[in-house]
Amino acid sequence: MVTETTLFIDLEALVHNYRVLRQKLHNDTKFLAVIKAAAYGHTPGPVAKKLVALGVDYFGVAYALEGQELRAAQVDTPILLLHPMPAHFEQILQNKLEPSLYSVPLMRQWIDFLEYKNIVDYPVHLKFNSGLNRLGMSTQDLDQIITLLQSTKALKLLSVFSHLGASDDLQAEEFTQNQIAQYEHFYKALVENMQAKNPEFQRPWQHLCNTSGVLNYPQAHYDMVRCGIGLYGYGNDPKHDKLLKPVAQLKAPILQIHHVAPGQSVGYNHGFMATQPTVVASLPLGHADGLHRIFGQQNGCVWINNQRAEIIGNVCMDMIMVDVTQIDCQAGDTAVIFDSEHGAQDLAQTAGTISYELLTGLSKRIKREIVF
Ligand SMILES: *Cc1c(COP(=O)(O)O)cnc(C)c1O
């Protein structure tokens, strides 16, 4: 029973998923937990605290503000900042965030900033573009990178990493193998060149795998892996989903039930036209909560008393209407939008999207309740 729309966060499921993923790794492979986008919508504070207790080695966030919020929540674990920007340099420094240096100009600006502040040995990570073509250095940048590393004491290069573009898609194995080969080539060239100039140069860690990389490419775990979605219970493949437990469960109460006669409509712009007597339940969540309009028009469904109720008509800003003609239910009963049995992945698929988008799009006004 819920009295308002609630996203339950099951920390026991998080523990389970962490252990499942951890068990896939070599003992000395580090675990970086990706908790960008408010821990994929799962409340970053409690999730981070639980992961710290479990012994996670690193956190990863997208933007500086996300790192700042973790520091404000008393999280002391090292934080890799995936998308640093010069506008946030001061914030990065104040919060001891470790930037991913993805271009030579960014690397130069970060060095200038640190040197101006007389800072030495600041931990950084170098990102290589192995085929995603999003962010990252290229092989042509190697000479400049080496010159920059040689010319400054400001940086301590902790890792060289890259990001896979299709690790969830086994049809794309050749592409992924090529990414792995490109990455290894770049890494080797960098380390050999640096060691030739400076025998003291310490080998930086290597990391490449996101969740699907961990599950599908065990040969590429290297020194660290970066898991996001798997921690939250989704493995991008039914075979892997079975091992994991969804951490979030979204539920809403039925506010009202209407009996609609043939010829009457439901929702804005007559989005649904009844052709037979239809029973309609109204639930308090809509497109402003991240349940996009695409879920309407019988694309998506919810579960009431374990029976499927289609979302009919157009999704409103704050409300959806579902067809409960065949379901014995009343106002006050609970509708499951997704839970461990009916996963967010399945609902996402009905709208041609993925669990990531559905989970991270859930708005702040949905109440979060932590289940310990
Ligand atoms: C978001 C992100 C991850 C996590 O990916 P999952 O598929 O959620 O495990 C890892 N690495 C980088 C660079 C990312 O941007």
mmCIF file of C-alpha atoms and ligand atoms in Angstrom:
data_model
loop_
_atom_site.group_PDB
_atom_site.id
_atom_site.type_symbol
_atom_site.label_atom_id
_atom_site.label_comp_id
_atom_site.label_asym_id
_atom_site.label_seq_id
_atom_site.Cartn_x
_atom_site.Cartn_y
_atom_site.Cartn_z
ATOM 1 C CA MET A 1 0.000 0.000 0.000
ATOM 2 C CA VAL A 2 1.250 3.458 -0.873
ATOM 3 C CA THR A 3 -0.512 6.732 -0.175
ATOM 4 C CA GLU A 4 1.468 8.729 -2.724
ATOM 5 C CA THR A 5 3.687 8.021 -5.708
ATOM 6 C CA THR A 6 6.865 6.590 -4.212
ATOM 7 C CA LEU A 7 10.185 5.343 -5.511
ATOM 8 C CA PHE A 8 11.423 2.704 -3.076
ATOM 9 C CA ILE A 9 15.202 2.290 -2.956
ATOM 10 C CA ASP A 10 16.123 -1.180 -1.767
ATOM 11 C CA LEU A 11 19.647 -1.008 -0.385
ATOM 12 C CA GLU A 12 19.759 -4.787 0.123
ATOM 13 C CA ALA A 13 19.385 -5.175 -3.636
ATOM 14 C CA LEU A 14 22.260 -2.721 -4.095
ATOM 15 C CA VAL A 15 24.423 -4.864 -1.807
ATOM 16 C CA HIS A 16 23.456 -7.957 -3.800
ATOM 17 C CA ASN A 17 24.335 -6.323 -7.129
ATOM 18 C CA TYR A 18 27.635 -4.990 -5.842
ATOM 19 C CA ARG A 19 28.605 -8.484 -4.673
ATOM 20 C CA VAL A 20 27.554 -10.114 -7.955
ATOM 21 C CA LEU A 21 29.629 -7.638 -9.979
ATOM 22 C CA ARG A 22 32.549 -7.718 -7.549
ATOM 23 C CA GLN A 23 32.669 -11.521 -7.825
ATOM 24 C CA LYS A 24 33.258 -11.231 -11.561
ATOM 25 C CA LEU A 25 36.492 -9.357 -10.923
ATOM 26 C CA HIS A 26 40.007 -10.348 -10.106
ATOM 27 C CA ASN A 27 40.783 -9.678 -6.433
ATOM 28 C CA ASP A 28 43.007 -6.684 -7.082
ATOM 29 C CA THR A 29 40.800 -5.036 -9.700
ATOM 30 C CA LYS A 30 39.400 -1.804 -8.306
ATOM 31 C CA PHE A 31 35.685 -1.037 -8.360
ATOM 32 C CA LEU A 32 34.505 2.418 -9.415
ATOM 33 C CA ALA A 33 30.805 2.957 -8.778
ATOM 34 C CA VAL A 34 29.220 5.372 -11.231
ATOM 35 C CA ILE A 35 26.750 7.512 -9.323
ATOM 36 C CA LYS A 36 26.228 10.326 -11.825
ATOM 37 C CA ALA A 37 22.714 11.663 -12.459
ATOM 38 C CA ALA A 38 21.757 11.334 -8.780
ATOM 39 C CA ALA A 39 22.896 7.685 -8.719
ATOM 40 C CA TYR A 40 20.760 7.050 -11.822
ATOM 41 C CA GLY A 41 17.831 8.531 -9.895
ATOM 42 C CA HIS A 42 18.405 6.381 -6.788
ATOM 43 C CA THR A 43 19.362 9.075 -4.198
ATOM 44 C CA PRO A 44 23.147 9.580 -4.303
ATOM 45 C CA GLY A 45 23.727 10.103 -0.559
ATOM 46 C CA PRO A 46 22.344 6.814 0.800
ATOM 47 C CA VAL A 47 23.624 4.840 -2.205
ATOM 48 C CA ALA A 48 27.134 6.268 -1.841
ATOM 49 C CA LYS A 49 27.209 5.605 1.914
ATOM 50 C CA LYS A 50 26.180 1.988 1.390
ATOM 51 C CA LEU A 51 28.825 1.522 -1.296
ATOM 52 C CA VAL A 52 31.497 3.033 0.935
ATOM 53 C CA ALA A 53 30.550 0.527 3.635
ATOM 54 C CA LEU A 54 30.884 -2.253 1.058
ATOM 55 C CA GLY A 55 34.425 -1.139 0.262
ATOM 56 C CA VAL A 56 34.038 0.516 -3.123
ATOM 57 C CA ASP A 57 37.351 2.042 -4.289
ATOM 58 C CA TYR A 58 36.171 4.976 -6.368
ATOM 59 C CA PHE A 59 33.137 6.952 -7.382
ATOM 60 C CA GLY A 60 32.449 8.383 -10.809
ATOM 61 C CA VAL A 61 30.295 11.423 -11.518
ATOM 62 C CA ALA A 62 29.558 13.356 -14.704
ATOM 63 C CA TYR A 63 29.597 16.972 -13.521
ATOM 64 C CA ALA A 64 31.408 18.894 -10.821
ATOM 65 C CA LEU A 65 28.212 19.760 -8.971
ATOM 66 C CA GLU A 66 27.486 16.062 -8.493
ATOM 67 C CA GLY A 67 30.907 15.616 -6.923
ATOM 68 C CA GLN A 68 30.388 18.635 -4.714
ATOM 69 C CA GLU A 69 27.114 17.182 -3.450
ATOM 70 C CA LEU A 70 28.846 13.927 -2.529
ATOM 71 C CA ARG A 71 31.537 15.806 -0.615
ATOM 72 C CA ALA A 72 28.805 17.786 1.164
ATOM 73 C CA ALA A 73 27.316 14.406 2.190
ATOM 74 C CA GLN A 74 30.674 13.577 3.857
ATOM 75 C CA VAL A 75 31.851 11.139 1.197
ATOM 76 C CA ASP A 76 35.681 11.020 1.263
ATOM 77 C CA THR A 77 36.247 8.298 -1.345
ATOM 78 C CA PRO A 78 38.201 9.399 -4.446
ATOM 79 C CA ILE A 79 35.888 10.740 -7.155
ATOM 80 C CA LEU A 80 36.630 10.564 -10.883
ATOM 81 C CA LEU A 81 35.001 13.496 -12.658
ATOM 82 C CA LEU A 82 34.070 12.341 -16.152
ATOM 83 C CA HIS A 83 33.181 15.646 -17.783
ATOM 84 C CA PRO A 84 35.262 18.487 -16.323
ATOM 85 C CA MET A 85 34.928 21.988 -17.758
ATOM 86 C CA PRO A 86 37.123 25.053 -17.219
ATOM 87 C CA ALA A 87 34.135 26.915 -15.743
ATOM 88 C CA HIS A 88 34.256 24.422 -12.849
ATOM 89 C CA PHE A 89 38.018 24.292 -12.161
ATOM 90 C CA GLU A 90 37.756 26.026 -8.781
ATOM 91 C CA GLN A 91 34.889 23.745 -7.730
ATOM 92 C CA ILE A 92 36.866 20.685 -8.871
ATOM 93 C CA LEU A 93 39.839 21.710 -6.762
ATOM 94 C CA GLN A 94 37.812 22.681 -3.684
ATOM 95 C CA ASN A 95 36.085 19.302 -3.697
ATOM 96 C CA LYS A 96 39.154 17.191 -4.527
ATOM 97 C CA LEU A 97 37.580 15.819 -7.676
ATOM 98 C CA GLU A 98 39.897 13.995 -10.073
ATOM 99 C CA PRO A 99 39.298 15.230 -13.610
ATOM 100 C CA SER A 100 39.288 13.116 -16.738
ATOM 101 C CA LEU A 101 41.556 14.999 -19.163
ATOM 102 C CA TYR A 102 39.960 14.311 -22.530
ATOM 103 C CA SER A 103 41.698 16.828 -24.796
ATOM 104 C CA VAL A 104 45.050 18.557 -25.087
ATOM 105 C CA PRO A 105 43.567 22.061 -24.663
ATOM 106 C CA LEU A 106 41.748 20.961 -21.498
ATOM 107 C CA MET A 107 44.941 19.353 -20.196
ATOM 108 C CA ARG A 108 46.877 22.583 -20.827
ATOM 109 C CA GLN A 109 44.249 24.702 -19.085
ATOM 110 C CA TRP A 110 44.162 22.388 -16.073
ATOM 111 C CA ILE A 111 47.976 22.463 -15.787
ATOM 112 C CA ASP A 112 47.997 26.290 -16.055
ATOM 113 C CA PHE A 113 45.341 26.504 -13.362
ATOM 114 C CA LEU A 114 47.252 24.204 -10.982
ATOM 115 C CA GLU A 115 50.591 25.908 -11.616
ATOM 116 C CA TYR A 116 49.024 29.298 -10.936
ATOM 117 C CA LYS A 117 47.895 27.865 -7.597
ATOM 118 C CA ASN A 118 51.310 26.259 -6.941
ATOM 119 C CA ILE A 119 49.799 22.809 -6.676
ATOM 120 C CA VAL A 120 51.860 19.683 -7.408
ATOM 121 C CA ASP A 121 50.949 16.027 -7.940
ATOM 122 C CA TYR A 122 47.242 16.580 -8.464
ATOM 123 C CA PRO A 123 45.612 13.236 -9.351
ATOM 124 C CA VAL A 124 44.237 13.145 -12.888
ATOM 125 C CA HIS A 125 43.046 10.565 -15.401
ATOM 126 C CA LEU A 126 43.663 10.590 -19.122
ATOM 127 C CA LYS A 127 40.813 9.641 -21.418
ATOM 128 C CA PHE A 128 41.438 8.053 -24.799
ATOM 129 C CA ASN A 129 38.848 7.977 -27.587
ATOM 130 C CA SER A 130 38.849 4.407 -28.879
ATOM 131 C CA GLY A 131 35.823 4.701 -31.167
ATOM 132 C CA LEU A 132 32.863 6.211 -29.322
ATOM 133 C CA ASN A 133 33.874 9.616 -30.702
ATOM 134 C CA ARG A 134 32.423 11.454 -27.735
ATOM 135 C CA LEU A 135 35.287 12.639 -25.527
ATOM 136 C CA GLY A 136 38.898 11.545 -25.497
ATOM 137 C CA MET A 137 42.430 12.025 -26.762
ATOM 138 C CA SER A 138 43.584 10.504 -30.034
ATOM 139 C CA THR A 139 46.824 8.777 -30.967
ATOM 140 C CA GLN A 140 47.858 11.975 -32.784
ATOM 141 C CA ASP A 141 47.823 13.750 -29.403
ATOM 142 C CA LEU A 142 50.466 11.434 -27.921
ATOM 143 C CA ASP A 143 53.484 13.670 -28.548
ATOM 144 C CA GLN A 144 51.797 16.712 -27.020
ATOM 145 C CA ILE A 145 50.541 14.705 -24.044
ATOM 146 C CA ILE A 146 54.036 13.385 -23.360
ATOM 147 C CA THR A 147 55.570 16.854 -23.692
ATOM 148 C CA LEU A 148 52.995 18.270 -21.281
ATOM 149 C CA LEU A 149 53.495 15.471 -18.742
ATOM 150 C CA GLN A 150 57.284 15.995 -18.955
ATOM 151 C CA SER A 151 57.015 19.740 -18.556
ATOM 152 C CA THR A 152 55.024 19.945 -15.323
ATOM 153 C CA LYS A 153 55.004 18.727 -11.759
ATOM 154 C CA ALA A 154 51.362 19.723 -11.347
ATOM 155 C CA LEU A 155 49.921 16.385 -12.408
ATOM 156 C CA LYS A 156 49.986 12.906 -11.048
ATOM 157 C CA LEU A 157 48.713 10.625 -13.807
ATOM 158 C CA LEU A 158 46.738 7.929 -11.986
ATOM 159 C CA SER A 159 45.033 6.225 -14.884
ATOM 160 C CA VAL A 160 44.597 6.053 -18.635
ATOM 161 C CA PHE A 161 41.122 4.936 -19.643
ATOM 162 C CA SER A 162 38.624 4.695 -22.444
ATOM 163 C CA HIS A 163 34.902 3.963 -22.823
ATOM 164 C CA LEU A 164 33.208 1.215 -24.811
ATOM 165 C CA GLY A 165 30.456 2.158 -27.238
ATOM 166 C CA ALA A 166 28.580 -1.122 -27.630
ATOM 167 C CA SER A 167 29.670 -3.479 -24.865
ATOM 168 C CA ASP A 168 26.046 -4.592 -24.375
ATOM 169 C CA ASP A 169 25.684 -5.675 -28.007
ATOM 170 C CA LEU A 170 27.312 -8.997 -28.806
ATOM 171 C CA GLN A 171 26.606 -8.428 -32.519
ATOM 172 C CA ALA A 172 29.125 -5.600 -32.234
ATOM 173 C CA GLU A 173 31.885 -7.733 -30.798
ATOM 174 C CA GLU A 174 34.284 -6.908 -33.597
ATOM 175 C CA PHE A 175 33.851 -3.186 -32.967
ATOM 176 C CA THR A 176 34.471 -3.709 -29.242
ATOM 177 C CA GLN A 177 37.555 -5.863 -29.876
ATOM 178 C CA ASN A 178 38.847 -3.078 -32.072
ATOM 179 C CA GLN A 179 38.250 -0.535 -29.285
ATOM 180 C CA ILE A 180 40.168 -2.794 -26.889
ATOM 181 C CA ALA A 181 43.078 -3.086 -29.340
ATOM 182 C CA GLN A 182 43.200 0.684 -30.017
ATOM 183 C CA TYR A 183 43.131 1.420 -26.311
ATOM 184 C CA GLU A 184 45.917 -1.039 -25.512
ATOM 185 C CA HIS A 185 48.025 0.364 -28.323
ATOM 186 C CA PHE A 186 47.632 3.937 -27.055
ATOM 187 C CA TYR A 187 48.338 2.932 -23.469
ATOM 188 C CA LYS A 188 51.476 0.995 -24.397
ATOM 189 C CA ALA A 189 52.817 3.814 -26.568
ATOM 190 C CA LEU A 190 52.254 6.362 -23.799
ATOM 191 C CA VAL A 191 53.885 4.285 -21.078
ATOM 192 C CA GLU A 192 56.871 3.238 -23.208
ATOM 193 C CA ASN A 193 57.523 6.791 -24.329
ATOM 194 C CA MET A 194 57.253 8.159 -20.824
ATOM 195 C CA GLN A 195 59.506 5.483 -19.367
ATOM 196 C CA ALA A 196 62.106 6.089 -22.066
ATOM 197 C CA LYS A 197 62.280 9.731 -20.973
ATOM 198 C CA ASN A 198 61.892 9.073 -17.269
ATOM 199 C CA PRO A 199 62.613 5.599 -15.842
ATOM 200 C CA GLU A 200 60.837 6.613 -12.618
ATOM 201 C CA PHE A 201 57.523 7.064 -14.420
ATOM 202 C CA GLN A 202 54.926 4.904 -12.705
ATOM 203 C CA ARG A 203 52.582 2.815 -14.790
ATOM 204 C CA PRO A 204 49.086 4.393 -14.570
ATOM 205 C CA TRP A 205 46.086 2.099 -14.040
ATOM 206 C CA GLN A 206 44.058 0.925 -16.974
ATOM 207 C CA HIS A 207 40.261 0.849 -17.082
ATOM 208 C CA LEU A 208 37.776 0.403 -19.881
ATOM 209 C CA CYS A 209 34.676 -1.530 -18.813
ATOM 210 C CA ASN A 210 31.244 -0.257 -17.878
ATOM 211 C CA THR A 211 28.669 -2.767 -16.560
ATOM 212 C CA SER A 212 28.179 -4.615 -19.859
ATOM 213 C CA GLY A 213 31.929 -4.593 -20.400
ATOM 214 C CA VAL A 214 32.381 -6.293 -17.029
ATOM 215 C CA LEU A 215 29.779 -8.919 -17.912
ATOM 216 C CA ASN A 216 30.740 -9.534 -21.553
ATOM 217 C CA TYR A 217 34.492 -8.810 -21.766
ATOM 218 C CA PRO A 218 36.233 -10.365 -18.742
ATOM 219 C CA GLN A 219 39.574 -10.098 -20.543
ATOM 220 C CA ALA A 220 39.325 -6.294 -20.403
ATOM 221 C CA HIS A 221 38.800 -5.653 -16.683
ATOM 222 C CA TYR A 222 42.399 -4.443 -16.200
ATOM 223 C CA ASP A 223 43.069 -2.493 -12.969
ATOM 224 C CA MET A 224 39.594 -1.039 -12.449
ATOM 225 C CA VAL A 225 36.022 -1.224 -13.796
ATOM 226 C CA ARG A 226 33.337 1.471 -13.845
ATOM 227 C CA CYS A 227 29.871 0.132 -13.066
ATOM 228 C CA GLY A 228 26.661 2.111 -13.086
ATOM 229 C CA ILE A 229 23.503 0.399 -14.300
ATOM 230 C CA GLY A 230 24.492 -3.036 -12.964
ATOM 231 C CA LEU A 231 24.615 -1.688 -9.422
ATOM 232 C CA TYR A 232 21.027 -0.561 -9.857
ATOM 233 C CA GLY A 233 19.983 -4.007 -11.022
ATOM 234 C CA TYR A 234 20.070 -4.009 -14.818
ATOM 235 C CA GLY A 235 22.486 -5.937 -17.028
ATOM 236 C CA ASN A 236 21.303 -4.896 -20.511
ATOM 237 C CA ASP A 237 20.602 -8.545 -21.320
ATOM 238 C CA PRO A 238 17.983 -10.956 -19.890
ATOM 239 C CA LYS A 239 20.782 -13.418 -19.125
ATOM 240 C CA HIS A 240 22.546 -10.862 -16.900
ATOM 241 C CA ASP A 241 19.340 -9.283 -15.551
ATOM 242 C CA LYS A 242 18.619 -12.629 -13.876
ATOM 243 C CA LEU A 243 21.708 -12.300 -11.686
ATOM 244 C CA LEU A 244 20.839 -8.802 -10.527
ATOM 245 C CA LYS A 245 18.041 -7.272 -8.468
ATOM 246 C CA PRO A 246 16.364 -3.972 -9.396
ATOM 247 C CA VAL A 247 17.053 -1.496 -6.604
ATOM 248 C CA ALA A 248 14.187 0.888 -7.418
ATOM 249 C CA GLN A 249 10.481 0.131 -7.302
ATOM 250 C CA LEU A 250 7.993 2.747 -8.412
ATOM 251 C CA LYS A 251 4.469 2.559 -7.041
ATOM 252 C CA ALA A 252 1.426 4.830 -7.050
ATOM 253 C CA PRO A 253 -2.022 4.686 -5.448
ATOM 254 C CA ILE A 254 -5.219 4.618 -7.495
ATOM 255 C CA LEU A 255 -6.831 7.989 -6.779
ATOM 256 C CA GLN A 256 -10.158 7.438 -8.494
ATOM 257 C CA ILE A 257 -12.029 4.995 -10.714
ATOM 258 C CA HIS A 258 -14.392 5.961 -13.538
ATOM 259 C CA HIS A 259 -16.859 3.849 -15.444
ATOM 260 C CA VAL A 260 -16.794 5.047 -19.026
ATOM 261 C CA ALA A 261 -19.553 4.236 -21.495
ATOM 262 C CA PRO A 262 -19.005 3.458 -25.188
ATOM 263 C CA GLY A 263 -18.618 6.693 -27.144
ATOM 264 C CA GLN A 264 -17.060 8.574 -24.216
ATOM 265 C CA SER A 265 -13.416 9.530 -24.159
ATOM 266 C CA VAL A 266 -10.605 9.553 -21.582
ATOM 267 C CA GLY A 267 -7.974 12.230 -21.142
ATOM 268 C CA TYR A 268 -6.943 15.293 -23.127
ATOM 269 C CA ASN A 269 -7.981 15.577 -26.771
ATOM 270 C CA HIS A 270 -10.077 12.420 -26.577
ATOM 271 C CA GLY A 271 -6.829 10.457 -26.403
ATOM 272 C CA PHE A 272 -8.807 7.284 -25.713
ATOM 273 C CA MET A 273 -12.272 6.558 -27.149
ATOM 274 C CA ALA A 274 -14.239 3.816 -25.393
ATOM 275 C CA THR A 275 -15.841 1.351 -27.787
ATOM 276 C CA GLN A 276 -17.192 -0.762 -24.938
ATOM 277 C CA PRO A 277 -17.889 -0.195 -21.227
ATOM 278 C CA THR A 278 -14.452 0.583 -19.770
ATOM 279 C CA VAL A 279 -13.228 0.975 -16.205
ATOM 280 C CA VAL A 280 -10.486 3.551 -15.816
ATOM 281 C CA ALA A 281 -8.148 4.131 -12.865
ATOM 282 C CA SER A 282 -6.292 7.451 -12.436
ATOM 283 C CA LEU A 283 -2.763 7.419 -10.993
ATOM 284 C CA PRO A 284 -0.796 10.435 -9.724
ATOM 285 C CA LEU A 285 2.231 10.538 -11.999
ATOM 286 C CA GLY A 286 2.722 11.969 -15.454
ATOM 287 C CA HIS A 287 5.165 13.395 -17.928
ATOM 288 C CA ALA A 288 6.446 15.923 -15.396
ATOM 289 C CA ASP A 289 7.547 12.952 -13.310
ATOM 290 C CA GLY A 290 9.506 11.422 -16.166
ATOM 291 C CA LEU A 291 6.792 9.131 -17.471
ATOM 292 C CA HIS A 292 6.936 10.565 -20.979
ATOM 293 C CA ARG A 293 3.934 10.932 -23.292
ATOM 294 C CA ILE A 294 5.267 8.120 -25.444
ATOM 295 C CA PHE A 295 4.121 5.684 -22.725
ATOM 296 C CA GLY A 296 0.511 6.686 -23.377
ATOM 297 C CA GLN A 297 -1.780 5.346 -26.102
ATOM 298 C CA GLN A 298 -1.459 1.757 -24.840
ATOM 299 C CA ASN A 299 2.315 1.694 -25.296
ATOM 300 C CA GLY A 300 3.152 1.271 -21.639
ATOM 301 C CA CYS A 301 1.395 -0.521 -18.820
ATOM 302 C CA VAL A 302 1.353 -0.742 -15.031
ATOM 303 C CA TRP A 303 0.558 -3.694 -12.773
ATOM 304 C CA ILE A 304 -2.410 -3.790 -10.414
ATOM 305 C CA ASN A 305 -3.007 -6.895 -8.312
ATOM 306 C CA ASN A 306 -0.377 -8.477 -10.555
ATOM 307 C CA GLN A 307 -2.459 -7.879 -13.671
ATOM 308 C CA ARG A 308 -1.487 -5.763 -16.627
ATOM 309 C CA ALA A 309 -3.262 -2.402 -16.962
ATOM 310 C CA GLU A 310 -2.536 -0.441 -20.159
ATOM 311 C CA ILE A 311 -1.907 3.286 -20.028
ATOM 312 C CA ILE A 312 -4.727 4.687 -22.142
ATOM 313 C CA GLY A 313 -5.112 8.068 -23.780
ATOM 314 C CA ASN A 314 -2.515 10.782 -23.465
ATOM 315 C CA VAL A 315 -0.170 10.965 -20.491
ATOM 316 C CA CYS A 316 -0.976 14.177 -18.594
ATOM 317 C CA MET A 317 1.554 16.319 -16.766
ATOM 318 C CA ASP A 318 0.690 14.873 -13.347
ATOM 319 C CA MET A 319 -1.553 11.913 -14.053
ATOM 320 C CA ILE A 320 -2.039 8.794 -16.132
ATOM 321 C CA MET A 321 -5.180 6.790 -16.714
ATOM 322 C CA VAL A 322 -5.042 3.010 -17.001
ATOM 323 C CA ASP A 323 -7.570 0.462 -18.185
ATOM 324 C CA VAL A 324 -8.715 -1.749 -15.294
ATOM 325 C CA THR A 325 -11.857 -3.165 -16.933
ATOM 326 C CA GLN A 326 -10.644 -6.716 -16.321
ATOM 327 C CA ILE A 327 -9.070 -6.036 -12.915
ATOM 328 C CA ASP A 328 -10.761 -6.235 -9.539
ATOM 329 C CA CYS A 329 -9.519 -3.053 -7.831
ATOM 330 C CA GLN A 330 -10.628 0.122 -6.131
ATOM 331 C CA ALA A 331 -9.396 3.587 -5.203
ATOM 332 C CA GLY A 332 -6.555 3.295 -2.713
ATOM 333 C CA ASP A 333 -5.110 0.134 -4.256
ATOM 334 C CA THR A 334 -1.507 0.200 -5.334
ATOM 335 C CA ALA A 335 -0.310 0.235 -8.935
ATOM 336 C CA VAL A 336 3.214 -0.951 -9.662
ATOM 337 C CA ILE A 337 4.914 1.052 -12.404
ATOM 338 C CA PHE A 338 8.000 -1.118 -12.108
ATOM 339 C CA ASP A 339 9.492 -3.365 -9.437
ATOM 340 C CA SER A 340 11.735 -6.405 -9.187
ATOM 341 C CA GLU A 341 9.250 -8.583 -11.062
ATOM 342 C CA HIS A 342 8.232 -6.063 -13.720
ATOM 343 C CA GLY A 343 11.521 -4.295 -14.343
ATOM 344 C CA ALA A 344 12.109 -0.759 -15.533
ATOM 345 C CA GLN A 345 13.839 -2.305 -18.540
ATOM 346 C CA ASP A 346 10.563 -3.892 -19.725
ATOM 347 C CA LEU A 347 8.555 -0.703 -19.313
ATOM 348 C CA ALA A 348 11.299 1.324 -21.008
ATOM 349 C CA GLN A 349 11.238 -1.032 -23.974
ATOM 350 C CA THR A 350 7.533 -0.381 -24.573
ATOM 351 C CA ALA A 351 8.470 3.223 -25.359
ATOM 352 C CA GLY A 352 11.555 2.370 -27.392
ATOM 353 C CA THR A 353 13.915 3.526 -24.672
ATOM 354 C CA ILE A 354 16.245 1.972 -22.096
ATOM 355 C CA SER A 355 16.274 1.524 -18.324
ATOM 356 C CA TYR A 356 18.915 4.275 -18.018
ATOM 357 C CA GLU A 357 16.617 6.932 -19.469
ATOM 358 C CA LEU A 358 13.543 5.903 -17.503
ATOM 359 C CA LEU A 359 15.408 5.747 -14.169
ATOM 360 C CA THR A 360 17.420 8.953 -14.553
ATOM 361 C CA GLY A 361 14.388 10.856 -15.828
ATOM 362 C CA LEU A 362 12.239 10.354 -12.729
ATOM 363 C CA SER A 363 11.622 13.803 -11.334
ATOM 364 C CA LYS A 364 12.557 15.126 -7.942
ATOM 365 C CA ARG A 365 8.971 15.512 -6.836
ATOM 366 C CA ILE A 366 8.535 11.737 -6.674
ATOM 367 C CA LYS A 367 8.985 10.776 -3.053
ATOM 368 C CA ARG A 368 12.010 8.550 -2.398
ATOM 369 C CA GLU A 369 11.849 6.027 0.399
ATOM 370 C CA ILE A 370 14.943 4.116 1.416
ATOM 371 C CA VAL A 371 14.373 0.481 2.336
ATOM 372 C CA PHE A 372 17.189 -0.826 4.527
HETATM 373 C C1 LIG B 1 28.047 6.364 -17.423
HETATM 374 C C2 LIG B 1 29.414 5.809 -17.629
HETATM 375 C C3 LIG B 1 29.767 4.527 -17.116
HETATM 376 C C4 LIG B 1 28.753 3.592 -16.485
HETATM 377 O O1 LIG B 1 28.095 2.839 -17.485
HETATM 378 P P1 LIG B 1 27.031 1.698 -17.111
HETATM 379 O O2 LIG B 1 26.636 1.163 -18.444
HETATM 380 O O3 LIG B 1 25.903 2.379 -16.413
HETATM 381 O O4 LIG B 1 27.715 0.707 -16.251
HETATM 382 C C5 LIG B 1 31.089 4.123 -17.208
HETATM 383 N N1 LIG B 1 32.019 4.912 -17.813
HETATM 384 C C6 LIG B 1 31.712 6.113 -18.344
HETATM 385 C C7 LIG B 1 32.784 6.921 -19.001
HETATM 386 C C8 LIG B 1 30.400 6.595 -18.293
HETATM 387 O O5 LIG B 1 30.096 7.783 -18.848
#
